[in-house]
Amino acid sequence: MSEARRHALAVSTALLTLLGTAAPAVAATAPTVVQAPLAHHGGGLRNSTSGNWSGYAATGSKFTSVSASWVQPAVSCTGAATWSSFWVGLDGDGSSTVEQTGTEADCSGGSPVYSSWYEMYPAYPVNFSNAVRPGDHFTASVTTNGSGSFTLTLADTTAGWKRTVTKALRSAALASAEVIAEAPSSSTGVLPLSDFHSVAFSGASANGRSLGGFHPDAITMASGGVTRAATSGLSGGSSFSVAWKHS
């Protein structure tokens, strides 16, 4: 994957909480964590394989909004450091810009660590300070006026908090809309995927109608012949799940 097309999702030291806009590593020996646009896309196929994404991505139109809800999964941790993220976004599938917001479920030092964030690539990501707990219900959206102004909203409807950020990115391609579970990457490639068991997405929509109306690409996360995460069928045009298979 192209280093120039990477967009970062930083993870902090002890609690994986981002400080300012820097991108610290989990520990001195750990890699700086980033997230990349869709890697190894299936070239227009409707059932693609990617090394880092699993979920649904719609292309072939100009996209000005995307939204979905999900339940924050709990991760099972061993001694290994692992990462996973769950988000909605515009761009990243066949374009070099990415505008997204979501949550994180990682393992550090054998313990689970949960967080939330937004990002407007090429700027560094910014983590929200609000606590994220497994089982919390999240709703997220990214919208644009089509002229470079974006509003990114993430709400924890269980805990009762909501964060809304307005940013500008005139170079945004608006070429795709996606709802994704991702294995983040470092400068050396895709990182081990946290065992998040399964995440259920619902209410997936783009441009004000169900995501299924755009005949989105169903993406399976796999590499080296090993399936890392599998995407279910799209129920009612707006609901699906992603199941962890392998780190």
C-alpha positions as a printed NumPy array, in Angstrom:
array([[  0.   ,   0.   ,   0.   ],
       [  1.206,   3.531,  -0.665],
       [  2.72 ,   5.286,   2.338],
       [  1.461,   8.579,   0.953],
       [ -2.095,   7.309,   1.156],
       [ -1.944,   6.242,   4.765],
       [ -4.031,   8.109,   7.297],
       [ -3.13 ,   7.85 ,  10.964],
       [ -5.065,   6.687,  13.974],
       [ -2.682,   7.187,  16.908],
       [ -2.73 ,   5.092,  20.052],
       [ -1.482,   6.551,  23.334],
       [  0.913,   5.162,  25.881],
       [ -0.793,   3.751,  28.982],
       [ -4.414,   4.324,  28.069],
       [ -4.036,   4.776,  24.307],
       [ -5.37 ,   8.336,  24.664],
       [ -4.187,  10.748,  22.006],
       [ -2.479,  13.867,  23.338],
       [ -3.045,  16.845,  21.072],
       [ -2.401,  15.856,  17.475],
       [  0.757,  13.838,  18.044],
       [  0.891,  10.163,  17.179],
       [  2.577,   8.361,  20.103],
       [  3.169,   4.646,  20.184],
       [  1.779,   2.275,  22.806],
       [  5.232,   1.799,  24.252],
       [  8.793,   2.639,  23.333],
       [  9.181,  -0.524,  21.289],
       [  5.71 ,  -0.513,  19.723],
       [  4.963,   0.789,  16.226],
       [  3.196,   4.046,  15.531],
       [ -0.304,   2.934,  14.613],
       [ -1.921,   4.221,  11.433],
       [ -4.931,   3.273,   9.377],
       [ -4.753,   2.975,   5.628],
       [ -7.287,   3.301,   2.83 ],
       [ -8.583,   0.1  ,   1.306],
       [ -5.704,  -2.199,   0.419],
       [ -5.837,  -4.89 ,  -2.273],
       [ -9.252,  -3.874,  -3.531],
       [-10.979,  -6.245,  -5.913],
       [-11.06 ,  -3.873,  -8.866],
       [-14.807,  -3.35 ,  -9.257],
       [-15.837,  -6.769,  -7.99 ],
       [-18.79 ,  -6.871,  -5.615],
       [-17.039,  -9.29 ,  -3.253],
       [-13.536,  -7.959,  -2.699],
       [-10.7  ,  -9.109,  -0.488],
       [ -8.677,  -6.595,   1.484],
       [ -5.721,  -6.942,   3.795],
       [ -7.067,  -4.334,   6.2  ],
       [-10.819,  -3.685,   5.677],
       [-13.949,  -5.737,   6.219],
       [-17.45 ,  -4.373,   5.717],
       [-19.2  ,  -2.515,   2.894],
       [-17.981,   0.265,   0.588],
       [-20.092,   2.03 ,  -2.03 ],
       [-18.54 ,   3.685,  -5.082],
       [-19.683,   4.965,  -8.461],
       [-21.355,   8.144,  -7.247],
       [-20.573,  11.417,  -5.489],
       [-21.079,  10.809,  -1.784],
       [-21.902,  13.629,   0.609],
       [-23.047,  11.67 ,   3.667],
       [-22.658,   8.33 ,   5.388],
       [-23.965,   7.065,   8.719],
       [-24.387,   3.872,  10.728],
       [-24.737,   2.515,  14.243],
       [-22.936,  -0.304,  16.021],
       [-22.403,  -1.872,  19.429],
       [-18.847,  -1.527,  20.706],
       [-17.423,  -5.054,  20.842],
       [-15.354,  -6.41 ,  23.717],
       [-11.922,  -7.746,  22.8  ],
       [-10.228, -10.862,  24.14 ],
       [ -6.571, -10.182,  24.89 ],
       [ -3.541, -12.4  ,  25.348],
       [ -0.031, -11.079,  25.845],
       [  0.178,  -9.847,  22.262],
       [ -0.477,  -6.261,  21.215],
       [ -3.38 ,  -6.133,  18.751],
       [ -5.613,  -3.477,  17.21 ],
       [ -9.058,  -3.028,  15.662],
       [-11.302,  -0.118,  14.711],
       [-14.923,   0.399,  13.66 ],
       [-15.996,   3.426,  11.673],
       [-17.984,   5.214,   9.005],
       [-16.338,   7.428,   6.414],
       [-16.214,   9.068,   3.04 ],
       [-13.37 ,   8.296,   0.615],
       [-10.479,   5.874,   0.981],
       [-11.708,   3.338,  -1.585],
       [ -9.846,   4.372,  -4.714],
       [ -9.082,   7.88 ,  -3.459],
       [ -6.305,   9.405,  -1.365],
       [ -8.487,  11.384,   1.046],
       [-10.312,   9.924,   4.035],
       [-12.83 ,  11.62 ,   6.319],
       [-13.995,   9.326,   9.114],
       [-14.964,   8.823,  12.741],
       [-15.311,   5.742,  14.91 ],
       [-14.122,   3.676,  17.842],
       [-11.141,   1.527,  18.696],
       [-10.736,  -1.8  ,  20.521],
       [ -7.1  ,  -2.683,  21.169],
       [ -4.981,  -4.916,  23.393],
       [ -1.967,  -3.497,  25.216],
       [  0.026,  -5.376,  27.832],
       [ -2.589,  -8.105,  27.868],
       [ -5.442,  -5.714,  28.68 ],
       [ -8.225,  -4.277,  26.504],
       [ -8.173,  -0.556,  25.755],
       [-11.096,   1.294,  24.144],
       [-11.186,   4.752,  22.591],
       [-12.895,   6.944,  19.982],
       [-11.622,   9.367,  17.368],
       [-12.085,  11.34 ,  14.168],
       [ -9.725,  12.049,  11.305],
       [ -9.408,  14.262,   8.266],
       [ -6.461,  12.909,   6.292],
       [ -3.787,  14.173,   5.707],
       [ -3.996,  15.703,   9.208],
       [ -3.242,  13.469,  12.174],
       [ -6.215,  11.885,  13.961],
       [ -7.635,  13.277,  17.17 ],
       [ -9.004,  11.073,  19.942],
       [-12.044,  12.112,  21.928],
       [-11.534,  12.139,  25.705],
       [-14.853,  10.405,  26.461],
       [-14.764,   6.911,  27.92 ],
       [-15.663,   4.023,  25.607],
       [-16.962,   0.783,  27.073],
       [-17.818,  -2.537,  25.437],
       [-21.554,  -2.907,  24.942],
       [-22.085,   0.824,  24.387],
       [-24.271,   1.736,  21.409],
       [-22.673,   4.175,  18.969],
       [-24.067,   6.212,  16.101],
       [-21.732,   7.993,  13.693],
       [-22.024,  10.158,  10.622],
       [-19.848,  12.098,   8.22 ],
       [-21.493,  14.749,   6.052],
       [-20.24 ,  17.424,   3.681],
       [-21.701,  20.353,   1.799],
       [-19.777,  19.149,  -1.25 ],
       [-17.519,  22.191,  -1.213],
       [-14.937,  21.146,   1.346],
       [-16.77 ,  21.565,   4.665],
       [-17.321,  18.395,   6.731],
       [-19.239,  17.62 ,   9.888],
       [-18.198,  14.484,  11.76 ],
       [-20.418,  13.271,  14.591],
       [-19.959,  10.374,  17.004],
       [-22.492,   9.665,  19.754],
       [-22.442,   7.099,  22.553],
       [-26.18 ,   6.733,  23.082],
       [-25.628,   4.401,  26.049],
       [-23.419,   6.785,  28.015],
       [-25.211,   9.861,  26.7  ],
       [-22.34 ,  11.779,  25.14 ],
       [-21.984,  13.215,  21.65 ],
       [-19.061,  14.844,  19.867],
       [-19.436,  16.935,  16.699],
       [-16.507,  18.385,  14.787],
       [-16.554,  20.663,  11.725],
       [-13.479,  20.565,   9.484],
       [-12.454,  21.636,   5.998],
       [-10.793,  19.57 ,   3.275],
       [-11.257,  20.996,  -0.194],
       [ -9.274,  18.223,  -1.845],
       [-11.731,  15.512,  -0.724],
       [-12.702,  13.305,  -3.646],
       [-16.127,  12.228,  -2.266],
       [-15.664,   9.036,  -4.269],
       [-16.867,   6.426,  -1.767],
       [-18.907,   5.831,   1.366],
       [-18.124,   2.965,   3.717],
       [-18.931,   1.255,   7.008],
       [-15.88 ,  -0.709,   8.077],
       [-14.132,  -2.875,  10.653],
       [-10.396,  -2.382,  10.139],
       [ -7.041,  -3.809,  11.111],
       [ -4.85 ,  -0.714,  11.585],
       [ -1.332,  -0.572,  10.155],
       [  2.144,   0.65 ,  10.977],
       [  4.93 ,   1.734,   8.646],
       [  5.784,  -1.96 ,   8.221],
       [  2.294,  -3.047,   7.225],
       [ -1.007,  -4.246,   8.629],
       [ -0.937,  -5.005,  12.364],
       [ -2.392,  -8.03 ,  14.203],
       [ -6.161,  -7.78 ,  14.445],
       [ -7.745,  -7.775,  17.914],
       [-10.154, -10.617,  18.626],
       [-13.324,  -8.522,  18.733],
       [-15.52 , -11.603,  18.19 ],
       [-18.227,  -9.841,  16.163],
       [-19.472,  -6.325,  15.553],
       [-23.014,  -5.595,  14.361],
       [-23.68 ,  -2.536,  12.201],
       [-27.185,  -1.206,  11.558],
       [-28.813,   1.758,   9.862],
       [-26.036,   2.019,   7.272],
       [-26.924,   4.775,   4.829],
       [-25.319,   7.092,   2.297],
       [-26.704,  10.232,   0.675],
       [-29.845,   9.847,   2.746],
       [-30.811,   6.33 ,   1.649],
       [-29.814,   2.811,   2.589],
       [-26.299,   1.796,   1.689],
       [-27.661,  -1.243,  -0.135],
       [-29.239,   1.032,  -2.734],
       [-25.74 ,   1.725,  -4.093],
       [-24.919,  -1.996,  -4.556],
       [-21.919,  -1.694,  -2.229],
       [-18.872,  -3.926,  -2.322],
       [-18.857,  -6.651,   0.365],
       [-15.273,  -6.812,   1.631],
       [-13.615,  -9.767,   3.345],
       [-10.4  ,  -9.085,   5.279],
       [ -7.844, -11.686,   4.247],
       [ -4.134, -11.999,   3.556],
       [ -1.784, -14.836,   2.731],
       [ -4.712, -17.161,   2.187],
       [ -5.98 , -16.564,   5.741],
       [ -9.365, -14.927,   6.38 ],
       [ -8.994, -12.394,   9.198],
       [-12.569, -11.065,   9.301],
       [-15.701, -12.057,   7.399],
       [-18.597,  -9.82 ,   6.377],
       [-22.174, -11.079,   6.453],
       [-24.827, -10.375,   3.865],
       [-26.54 ,  -6.999,   3.901],
       [-29.928,  -7.359,   5.57 ],
       [-32.601,  -4.883,   4.566],
       [-29.995,  -2.896,   2.723],
       [-28.602,  -1.423,   5.937],
       [-27.586,  -4.055,   8.52 ],
       [-24.705,  -6.523,   8.625],
       [-22.063,  -7.961,  10.908],
       [-18.339,  -8.542,  10.729],
       [-16.907, -11.598,  12.5  ],
       [-13.285, -11.905,  13.644],
       [-11.54 , -15.006,  12.306],
       [ -7.803, -14.59 ,  12.785],
       [ -5.322, -12.044,  14.071]])
